[in-house]
Coordinates of C-alpha atoms and ligand atoms in Angstrom, one line a residue:
Chain A
M21 CA 151.7 -72.7 130.8
K22 CA 152.4 -75.8 132.9
F23 CA 149.6 -76.7 135.2
N24 CA 150.2 -79.1 138.1
H25 CA 147.1 -81.2 138.4
K26 CA 148.0 -81.9 142.1
Y27 CA 146.7 -78.4 142.8
L28 CA 143.3 -79.4 141.7
S29 CA 143.2 -82.3 144.2
L30 CA 144.4 -79.9 146.9
L31 CA 141.6 -77.5 146.0
T32 CA 139.0 -80.3 146.3
I33 CA 140.4 -81.1 149.8
I34 CA 140.2 -77.5 150.8
I35 CA 136.7 -77.1 149.6
I36 CA 135.5 -80.3 151.4
F37 CA 137.1 -79.0 154.7
S38 CA 135.5 -75.6 154.2
I39 CA 132.1 -77.1 153.8
W40 CA 132.7 -79.3 156.8
F41 CA 133.7 -76.2 158.8
G42 CA 130.9 -74.1 157.3
I43 CA 127.9 -76.3 157.9
T44 CA 128.8 -77.8 161.3
G45 CA 128.8 -76.2 164.7
D46 CA 131.9 -74.1 164.1
G47 CA 130.4 -72.2 161.2
F48 CA 126.7 -71.6 160.5
A49 CA 125.7 -74.7 162.5
L50 CA 123.3 -76.0 159.8
V51 CA 124.0 -79.5 161.0
R52 CA 123.8 -80.2 164.7
K53 CA 126.7 -81.8 166.5
F54 CA 124.5 -84.8 167.1
I55 CA 124.2 -85.5 163.4
F56 CA 127.7 -84.6 162.3
P57 CA 130.4 -83.2 164.6
S58 CA 132.5 -80.2 163.7
P59 CA 136.3 -80.3 163.2
R60 CA 136.8 -78.7 166.5
Q61 CA 134.7 -81.2 168.3
V62 CA 136.6 -84.1 166.7
F63 CA 139.8 -82.4 167.9
E64 CA 138.5 -82.1 171.4
A65 CA 137.5 -85.8 171.3
I66 CA 141.1 -86.6 170.6
L67 CA 142.2 -84.8 173.8
R68 CA 139.4 -86.4 175.8
I69 CA 140.1 -90.0 174.9
S70 CA 143.8 -89.7 174.1
D71 CA 144.6 -92.3 176.7
I72 CA 142.5 -95.1 175.2
I73 CA 143.2 -94.4 171.5
P74 CA 146.7 -96.1 171.3
L75 CA 145.4 -99.2 173.1
D76 CA 142.4 -99.4 170.8
I77 CA 144.6 -99.1 167.7
L78 CA 146.9 -101.8 169.1
Y79 CA 144.1 -104.2 169.6
T80 CA 142.5 -103.6 166.3
L81 CA 145.8 -103.8 164.4
S82 CA 146.9 -107.0 166.2
R83 CA 143.6 -108.8 165.2
L84 CA 143.9 -107.5 161.7
I85 CA 147.5 -108.4 161.1
V86 CA 147.2 -111.9 162.6
G87 CA 144.0 -112.6 160.6
F88 CA 145.4 -111.1 157.4
F89 CA 148.6 -113.0 157.8
L90 CA 146.9 -116.4 158.5
G91 CA 144.4 -115.9 155.7
S92 CA 147.0 -115.0 153.1
V93 CA 149.5 -117.7 154.1
L94 CA 146.8 -120.3 154.2
G95 CA 145.3 -119.1 150.9
V96 CA 148.6 -118.9 149.0
T97 CA 149.7 -122.3 150.4
L98 CA 146.5 -124.1 149.5
G99 CA 146.3 -122.4 146.2
L100 CA 149.8 -123.5 145.3
L101 CA 149.2 -127.0 146.6
M102 CA 145.9 -127.2 144.6
S103 CA 147.7 -126.2 141.4
Y104 CA 150.6 -128.5 142.1
S105 CA 148.5 -131.7 142.7
K106 CA 145.4 -132.8 140.9
I107 CA 144.4 -134.9 143.9
I108 CA 144.6 -132.0 146.3
N109 CA 142.8 -129.9 143.8
S110 CA 139.9 -132.4 143.5
I111 CA 139.6 -132.7 147.3
F112 CA 139.5 -128.9 148.0
D113 CA 137.9 -127.5 145.0
P114 CA 134.3 -128.1 146.2
I115 CA 135.1 -126.5 149.5
V116 CA 136.8 -123.4 148.0
E117 CA 134.0 -123.0 145.4
S118 CA 131.4 -123.1 148.1
I119 CA 132.9 -120.7 150.6
R120 CA 134.0 -118.3 147.9
P121 CA 130.6 -116.6 147.3
V122 CA 129.7 -116.5 151.0
P123 CA 129.7 -112.9 152.3
V124 CA 131.7 -113.8 155.5
I125 CA 129.9 -111.1 157.5
A126 CA 126.8 -113.2 157.2
M127 CA 128.6 -115.8 159.2
I128 CA 129.0 -113.6 162.3
P129 CA 126.1 -115.1 164.3
F130 CA 127.5 -118.6 163.8
L131 CA 131.0 -117.5 164.7
I132 CA 129.7 -116.0 167.9
M133 CA 127.8 -119.2 168.7
W134 CA 130.8 -121.4 168.0
F135 CA 133.6 -119.3 169.4
G136 CA 132.0 -116.8 171.7
I137 CA 133.0 -113.1 171.5
G138 CA 136.6 -113.8 172.3
E139 CA 139.6 -113.3 170.0
I140 CA 139.2 -116.6 168.1
G141 CA 135.9 -115.8 166.5
K142 CA 137.3 -112.5 165.3
L143 CA 140.4 -114.1 163.9
V144 CA 138.3 -116.8 162.1
L145 CA 136.2 -114.1 160.5
I146 CA 139.2 -112.1 159.1
T147 CA 141.1 -115.2 158.2
L148 CA 138.2 -116.7 156.3
G149 CA 137.5 -113.5 154.3
V150 CA 141.2 -113.0 153.3
F151 CA 141.6 -116.7 152.6
A152 CA 138.6 -116.9 150.2
I153 CA 140.0 -114.1 148.1
I154 CA 143.6 -115.2 148.1
V155 CA 143.1 -118.9 147.5
V156 CA 141.0 -118.2 144.4
S157 CA 143.4 -115.6 143.0
T158 CA 146.4 -117.8 143.6
L159 CA 144.9 -120.6 141.5
E160 CA 144.1 -118.0 138.8
A161 CA 147.6 -116.5 139.0
V162 CA 149.3 -119.8 138.6
K163 CA 147.1 -120.6 135.6
N164 CA 148.2 -117.3 134.0
V165 CA 151.9 -118.0 134.1
P166 CA 152.8 -118.3 130.4
K167 CA 153.4 -121.9 129.4
I168 CA 156.4 -120.9 127.3
Y169 CA 158.4 -120.3 130.5
V170 CA 157.6 -123.8 131.8
R171 CA 158.6 -125.3 128.5
A172 CA 161.8 -123.3 128.4
A173 CA 162.7 -124.4 131.9
K174 CA 162.0 -128.0 131.0
T175 CA 164.5 -127.9 128.0
L176 CA 167.0 -126.3 130.4
G177 CA 166.8 -129.4 132.6
A178 CA 164.4 -128.3 135.4
N179 CA 162.3 -131.0 137.0
D180 CA 158.7 -130.5 138.3
N181 CA 159.9 -129.3 141.7
Q182 CA 162.4 -126.8 140.3
I183 CA 159.8 -125.5 137.8
F184 CA 157.5 -125.0 140.7
R185 CA 160.0 -123.1 142.7
S186 CA 161.8 -121.1 140.0
I187 CA 159.0 -120.5 137.5
I188 CA 155.5 -120.9 138.9
I189 CA 156.1 -119.0 142.2
P190 CA 157.8 -115.9 140.8
G191 CA 155.6 -116.0 137.8
M192 CA 152.4 -115.9 139.8
I193 CA 153.3 -113.1 142.1
P194 CA 152.1 -110.2 139.8
G195 CA 148.7 -112.0 139.7
I196 CA 148.1 -111.8 143.4
V197 CA 149.3 -108.2 143.9
G198 CA 145.8 -106.8 143.2
P199 CA 144.0 -109.4 145.3
L200 CA 146.3 -108.7 148.2
R201 CA 145.4 -105.1 148.2
V202 CA 141.7 -106.0 148.0
A203 CA 142.2 -108.4 150.9
T204 CA 143.9 -105.7 153.0
A205 CA 141.0 -103.4 152.5
L206 CA 138.5 -106.2 153.3
S207 CA 140.3 -107.1 156.5
F208 CA 139.7 -103.5 157.8
T209 CA 136.0 -103.9 157.1
L210 CA 136.1 -107.3 158.8
V211 CA 138.0 -106.3 161.9
V212 CA 135.6 -103.4 162.5
A213 CA 132.6 -105.8 162.0
A214 CA 134.2 -108.3 164.3
E215 CA 134.6 -105.6 167.0
F216 CA 131.0 -104.5 166.5
M217 CA 129.9 -108.0 167.4
G218 CA 131.5 -107.7 170.8
A219 CA 134.8 -106.7 172.2
Q220 CA 136.3 -104.9 175.2
Q221 CA 138.8 -102.8 173.1
G222 CA 139.4 -101.8 169.6
V223 CA 138.5 -99.0 167.2
G224 CA 135.3 -100.9 166.1
Y225 CA 134.3 -101.5 169.7
R226 CA 134.8 -97.8 170.5
I227 CA 132.5 -96.8 167.6
M228 CA 129.8 -99.1 168.9
E229 CA 130.2 -97.9 172.5
A230 CA 130.1 -94.2 171.3
R231 CA 126.9 -94.9 169.3
R232 CA 125.2 -96.3 172.4
L233 CA 126.2 -93.2 174.4
F234 CA 125.4 -90.8 171.5
V235 CA 128.9 -89.3 171.4
T236 CA 129.2 -88.7 167.7
D237 CA 132.5 -86.9 167.8
V238 CA 134.1 -90.1 169.1
I239 CA 132.4 -92.1 166.3
L240 CA 133.8 -89.7 163.7
L241 CA 137.2 -89.6 165.3
N242 CA 137.4 -93.4 165.2
V243 CA 136.2 -93.6 161.6
I244 CA 139.0 -91.2 160.7
I245 CA 141.5 -93.3 162.7
I246 CA 140.6 -96.5 161.0
T247 CA 140.6 -94.8 157.6
I248 CA 144.1 -93.5 158.1
L249 CA 145.3 -96.9 159.3
A250 CA 143.7 -98.5 156.2
G251 CA 145.5 -96.0 154.0
I252 CA 148.8 -96.6 155.6
A253 CA 148.3 -100.4 155.3
D254 CA 147.5 -100.1 151.6
R255 CA 150.7 -98.0 151.0
L256 CA 152.7 -100.6 152.9
V257 CA 151.3 -103.5 150.9
R258 CA 151.8 -101.6 147.7
Y259 CA 155.4 -100.9 148.7
I260 CA 156.1 -104.5 149.5
T261 CA 154.4 -105.9 146.3
D262 CA 156.1 -103.3 144.2
Y263 CA 159.4 -104.6 145.5
L264 CA 158.5 -108.2 144.8
T265 CA 157.4 -107.4 141.2
R266 CA 160.1 -104.8 140.5
W267 CA 161.2 -106.9 137.5
S268 CA 157.8 -106.7 135.9
E269 CA 156.8 -104.6 132.8
R270 CA 154.1 -102.6 134.5
K271 CA 154.9 -99.1 135.8
Chain B
M2 CA 180.6 -145.9 111.4
K3 CA 178.0 -143.3 111.7
D4 CA 178.3 -139.9 113.3
S5 CA 174.6 -138.9 113.2
I6 CA 173.2 -138.0 116.6
I7 CA 169.6 -137.7 115.5
E8 CA 167.8 -140.2 113.3
I9 CA 164.3 -139.4 112.3
K10 CA 162.6 -142.5 110.9
N11 CA 159.3 -142.5 109.0
L12 CA 158.0 -139.7 111.2
N13 CA 154.3 -139.0 110.9
I14 CA 152.5 -136.5 113.0
E15 CA 148.7 -136.0 112.9
F16 CA 146.5 -133.7 114.9
S17 CA 142.9 -134.8 115.2
S18 CA 140.1 -133.2 116.9
E19 CA 136.4 -134.2 116.8
N20 CA 135.7 -132.3 113.6
Q21 CA 138.9 -132.6 111.6
K22 CA 142.2 -134.3 111.1
V23 CA 145.4 -132.5 110.1
V24 CA 148.4 -134.4 108.8
A25 CA 151.2 -132.0 109.8
L26 CA 154.2 -134.2 109.0
E27 CA 154.3 -137.2 106.6
K28 CA 157.1 -139.7 106.2
I29 CA 160.0 -137.6 107.4
N30 CA 163.3 -139.4 107.2
L31 CA 166.4 -137.4 108.2
D32 CA 169.7 -137.9 109.9
I33 CA 171.4 -135.1 111.6
N34 CA 175.2 -135.3 112.1
K35 CA 177.0 -134.1 115.2
N36 CA 178.0 -130.4 115.0
E37 CA 175.9 -129.9 111.9
F38 CA 174.1 -126.5 111.3
I39 CA 170.9 -127.4 109.7
C40 CA 168.2 -125.0 108.5
I41 CA 164.7 -126.1 107.9
M42 CA 162.7 -124.0 105.5
G43 CA 159.1 -124.0 104.5
V44 CA 156.0 -122.0 104.1
S45 CA 153.8 -121.1 107.0
G46 CA 151.8 -124.1 108.2
C47 CA 154.0 -126.8 106.7
G48 CA 154.8 -128.3 110.0
K49 CA 158.2 -126.8 111.0
T50 CA 157.2 -126.0 114.6
T51 CA 155.6 -129.5 114.8
L52 CA 158.9 -131.0 113.8
L53 CA 160.8 -128.9 116.3
N54 CA 158.3 -129.8 119.1
A55 CA 158.8 -133.4 118.3
L56 CA 162.5 -133.1 118.5
A57 CA 162.2 -131.2 121.8
G58 CA 159.9 -133.9 123.1
F59 CA 156.8 -131.7 123.6
I60 CA 154.8 -133.9 121.3
Q61 CA 155.0 -137.6 120.5
P62 CA 155.1 -139.0 116.9
T63 CA 151.8 -140.5 115.6
N64 CA 154.0 -143.0 113.7
G65 CA 157.7 -143.6 113.3
K66 CA 160.3 -142.5 115.7
I67 CA 163.0 -140.1 116.6
L68 CA 166.3 -141.4 118.0
L69 CA 168.7 -139.3 119.9
K70 CA 172.0 -141.2 120.1
D71 CA 170.0 -144.4 119.6
N72 CA 167.5 -143.6 122.3
E73 CA 163.9 -142.8 121.5
I74 CA 163.0 -139.3 122.6
Q75 CA 160.5 -139.5 125.5
G76 CA 160.1 -135.9 126.6
P77 CA 161.9 -132.6 127.0
G78 CA 165.3 -132.7 128.5
P79 CA 168.5 -130.7 129.1
D80 CA 170.2 -132.4 126.2
R81 CA 168.0 -130.4 123.8
A82 CA 167.7 -126.6 124.5
V83 CA 165.1 -124.6 122.6
V84 CA 165.1 -121.0 121.5
F85 CA 161.4 -120.3 120.9
Q86 CA 160.0 -117.9 118.4
D87 CA 158.3 -115.9 121.2
D88 CA 160.2 -114.2 124.0
A89 CA 161.0 -116.9 126.6
V90 CA 163.5 -115.0 128.8
F91 CA 162.4 -115.3 132.4
P92 CA 161.4 -111.7 133.3
W93 CA 161.9 -112.2 137.0
L94 CA 165.6 -113.2 136.7
S95 CA 168.4 -110.8 135.8
V96 CA 170.3 -111.3 132.5
E97 CA 173.0 -113.1 134.4
D98 CA 170.6 -115.4 136.3
N99 CA 168.8 -116.2 133.1
I100 CA 172.0 -117.3 131.3
A101 CA 173.0 -119.2 134.4
Y102 CA 169.6 -120.9 134.9
S103 CA 170.5 -124.4 133.7
H104 CA 173.4 -124.4 136.1
K105 CA 171.8 -122.7 139.1
I106 CA 168.9 -125.1 139.3
K107 CA 171.4 -127.9 139.9
S108 CA 172.6 -127.2 143.4
K109 CA 176.1 -126.9 142.1
Y110 CA 177.1 -123.5 140.9
G111 CA 180.8 -123.2 141.4
D112 CA 183.6 -121.2 139.9
K113 CA 183.8 -123.3 136.9
E114 CA 180.1 -122.8 136.0
K115 CA 180.4 -119.1 136.9
E116 CA 183.2 -118.7 134.4
L117 CA 181.4 -120.5 131.7
V118 CA 178.3 -118.3 132.2
N119 CA 180.5 -115.2 132.2
N120 CA 182.0 -116.3 128.9
Y121 CA 178.6 -116.6 127.3
I122 CA 177.6 -113.2 128.7
N123 CA 180.7 -111.7 127.1
L124 CA 180.2 -113.6 123.9
V125 CA 176.7 -112.1 123.4
G126 CA 178.1 -108.7 124.4
L127 CA 175.9 -108.2 127.4
E128 CA 178.6 -107.7 130.0
D129 CA 177.3 -104.2 130.9
F130 CA 173.8 -105.6 131.4
K131 CA 174.5 -108.6 133.7
K132 CA 172.4 -107.2 136.5
A133 CA 169.7 -105.7 134.3
W134 CA 166.1 -107.0 134.2
P135 CA 165.0 -108.3 130.8
R136 CA 162.4 -105.6 130.6
Q137 CA 165.2 -103.1 130.5
L138 CA 166.6 -104.7 127.3
S139 CA 165.6 -104.2 123.7
G140 CA 164.0 -107.1 121.7
G141 CA 167.3 -107.9 120.1
M142 CA 169.2 -108.0 123.4
R143 CA 166.6 -110.3 124.9
K144 CA 167.1 -112.6 122.0
R145 CA 170.8 -112.6 122.8
V146 CA 170.0 -113.6 126.3
D147 CA 167.8 -116.4 125.0
L148 CA 170.6 -117.7 122.8
A149 CA 173.3 -117.4 125.5
R150 CA 171.0 -119.3 127.9
A151 CA 170.5 -122.1 125.5
F152 CA 174.2 -122.3 124.6
S153 CA 175.4 -122.2 128.2
A154 CA 173.3 -125.3 129.0
E155 CA 175.7 -127.0 126.6
P156 CA 173.1 -129.2 125.1
E157 CA 173.6 -132.0 122.6
L158 CA 171.2 -130.3 120.3
L159 CA 170.1 -126.7 119.9
L160 CA 166.6 -126.2 118.5
M161 CA 165.6 -122.7 117.3
D162 CA 162.2 -121.8 116.0
E163 CA 162.4 -118.7 113.9
P164 CA 164.2 -116.9 116.7
F165 CA 164.8 -113.8 114.7
G166 CA 161.4 -113.7 113.1
A167 CA 160.2 -110.7 115.1
L168 CA 163.3 -108.5 114.7
D169 CA 164.1 -105.7 112.2
I170 CA 166.3 -106.5 109.3
M171 CA 169.5 -104.8 110.7
T172 CA 169.3 -106.5 114.1
K173 CA 168.4 -109.8 112.4
E174 CA 171.5 -109.7 110.1
K175 CA 173.7 -108.8 113.0
L176 CA 172.4 -111.7 115.1
Q177 CA 172.7 -114.0 112.2
E178 CA 176.4 -113.1 111.8
E179 CA 176.9 -113.5 115.6
L180 CA 175.2 -116.9 115.7
R181 CA 177.3 -118.2 112.8
K182 CA 180.4 -116.9 114.5
F183 CA 179.3 -118.5 117.8
W184 CA 178.8 -121.8 116.1
V185 CA 182.2 -121.7 114.3
E186 CA 183.9 -121.0 117.6
R187 CA 182.0 -123.6 119.6
P188 CA 180.6 -126.2 117.3
R189 CA 177.2 -127.6 118.3
T190 CA 174.4 -129.4 116.5
I191 CA 171.9 -126.8 115.6
V192 CA 168.5 -127.2 114.0
F193 CA 167.3 -123.8 112.9
I194 CA 163.8 -123.2 111.6
T195 CA 162.9 -120.3 109.4
H196 CA 160.8 -119.2 106.5
D197 CA 163.3 -116.7 105.3
V198 CA 165.3 -118.2 102.3
E199 CA 168.3 -115.9 102.7
E200 CA 168.5 -116.6 106.4
A201 CA 168.5 -120.3 105.8
V202 CA 171.3 -120.2 103.1
F203 CA 173.4 -117.8 105.1
L204 CA 173.2 -119.8 108.4
G205 CA 173.0 -123.4 107.4
D206 CA 175.5 -125.8 106.0
K207 CA 172.5 -127.9 105.0
V208 CA 169.1 -126.4 104.1
I209 CA 166.1 -128.7 104.1
V210 CA 163.1 -127.4 102.1
M211 CA 159.7 -128.8 103.1
T212 CA 156.6 -129.1 101.1
P213 CA 153.4 -127.4 102.1
R214 CA 150.9 -129.4 104.2
P215 CA 151.3 -132.3 104.7
G216 CA 155.0 -131.4 105.4
K217 CA 157.4 -133.7 103.7
I218 CA 161.1 -133.2 102.9
D219 CA 161.2 -131.9 99.4
L220 CA 164.8 -131.0 98.9
I221 CA 168.1 -131.0 100.7
I222 CA 170.7 -128.4 99.7
E223 CA 174.3 -128.0 100.8
P224 CA 175.2 -124.5 99.7
N225 CA 179.0 -125.0 100.3
L226 CA 179.8 -121.5 101.4
S227 CA 183.0 -120.7 103.2
K228 CA 182.9 -121.6 106.9
N229 CA 183.6 -118.1 108.3
R230 CA 181.1 -115.8 106.7
D231 CA 179.6 -112.4 107.2
M232 CA 176.9 -110.5 105.3
S233 CA 179.2 -109.7 102.4
I234 CA 178.7 -113.2 101.3
K235 CA 175.2 -112.2 100.2
S236 CA 176.7 -110.6 97.1
D237 CA 178.5 -113.9 96.3
S238 CA 177.1 -115.7 93.2
V239 CA 177.1 -119.1 95.0
F240 CA 174.9 -117.6 97.7
F241 CA 172.6 -116.0 95.2
D242 CA 172.3 -119.2 93.1
N243 CA 171.2 -121.2 96.1
V244 CA 168.7 -118.7 97.1
K245 CA 167.3 -118.6 93.6
K246 CA 167.1 -122.4 93.4
I247 CA 165.1 -122.6 96.7
R248 CA 162.8 -119.7 95.7
Q249 CA 162.0 -121.4 92.4
R250 CA 161.4 -124.7 94.1
I251 CA 158.9 -123.2 96.6
K252 CA 157.1 -121.4 93.8
D253 CA 156.7 -124.7 92.0
H254 CA 154.8 -126.3 94.9
Ligands
ATP318 N1 148.2 -128.5 118.5 C1 147.7 -128.6 117.3 N2 146.4 -129.1 117.1 C2 145.9 -129.1 115.9 N3 146.6 -128.8 114.8 C3 147.8 -128.4 114.9 C4 148.5 -128.2 116.2 N4 149.7 -127.7 116.0 C5 149.8 -127.6 114.6 N5 148.7 -127.9 114.0 C6 148.5 -127.9 112.5 O1 149.6 -128.5 111.9 C7 150.1 -127.8 110.8 C8 151.5 -127.4 111.0 O2 151.7 -126.4 112.0 P1 153.1 -125.8 112.4 O3 152.8 -125.0 113.6 O4 154.0 -126.9 112.6 O5 153.4 -125.0 111.2 P2 154.7 -124.1 110.9 O6 155.4 -124.7 109.7 O7 155.5 -123.9 112.1 O8 154.1 -122.7 110.5 P3 154.6 -121.2 110.8 O9 155.7 -120.9 109.9 O10 153.4 -120.3 110.5 O11 155.0 -121.1 112.2 C9 149.1 -126.6 110.7 O12 148.2 -126.9 109.7 C10 148.5 -126.5 112.0 O13 147.1 -126.1 111.9
MG319 MG1 156.0 -122.3 113.5

């Protein structure tokens, strides 16, 4: 008998939902709304704040996209430049090595002091976090491009510039696919943290505000929203990187 | 008058690290004529790859020199294409773009180049796989891409380091026949490295047998087989005698 394992996952989801129903206010009310809201309460929260949800999402996503984009473009560019030139590498290596292990969230107080609680501090936080991951993995990915391709290109008449464009860049892409996904997930954490530290709009800000007012259904609703967004973003990144590495063995 | 395009003069190559010194090649003297198909034969570790790397320009001689058309070889260049033992087909380029690589990196890729590339694609029988990714090909097909890519660069010298070493015997013999046919149709100077005696005698018009480390030239044989050949030649007594002679010589080392 063929057994579709997807049914197992479906079963898990059904069980989790049943438990959620069962123990919160809608069922036996073992857990009070204040501790963990019921599905119905979350649904009601949607109706209650439906006018501010889109705007919050818009703010959060804008910050995230700009920060992620800046961080990865800067990271890939510096990583490539560092692997291209020994001089650039020597100059930037100490900087990269010293910011790499810093948990960027620990920098939040400084960022507030330097940039206030406006948009710039938030962007710097996300950019920095993404940059640190991407620059290091770009360097690593370039190192992992098999030397035989470089040699073959040389005997086919390619100069350093052409090797860089036609061998190093395509050859390193599979090496930064994983890090790009990690960086995507990290930017969601960072954008929420950035909005915690002070904002007027955004999913993270809404969670903080709801905590102050003890409206836990709004907290849970926003947690769900940000989770769904992160899931969609991960799919999107995977879709794009799958396309860029469609030539590769993996799959 | 001389028609040699490569002159190897008193070539010595040593590798030294802090704890030991290896003499890989010692006193190699060899002239290679234009459009000659030379096979270099020797046991594992005798310095074949080292010789090829020196010809390609990846390593510099410790002593002596290698002249290509009277100029000392300084580094790798498009006049010497290499088919490596390992798979070196660029996986991110289609079959067609791989074979066209040497032309496409020059900004000029016109109708003339396109036609040339197409010819080579047809010659290796990959016309139905032009747009395929290398990962979609078998090992033997990838080797064909590698060969066509090297040929289409139209180099002065083609260097091949045991290109068929990793293939099964059927595929290997088929590619040997094709390579030979290729060469008869479009003569080129080829240096082909192998440790397979039959392969060397079948392909080469000149077979150079090397001694074990340190690698020296031990014997140069010209089998004098007919120019156009296929596998049936392997039952020929001339073929067999040459194979036997080389086998015996290697055993005596
Ligand atoms: N980069 C290197 N550093 C140190 N020793 C080396 C290096 N390359 C080759 N050698 C040594 O030189 C000798 C010849 O090596 P080479 O690779 O040329 O052999 P080969 O004839 O190609 O062998 P095979 O048939 O196994 O490929 C070996 O003893 C090897 O250990
Ligand atoms: Mg070798």
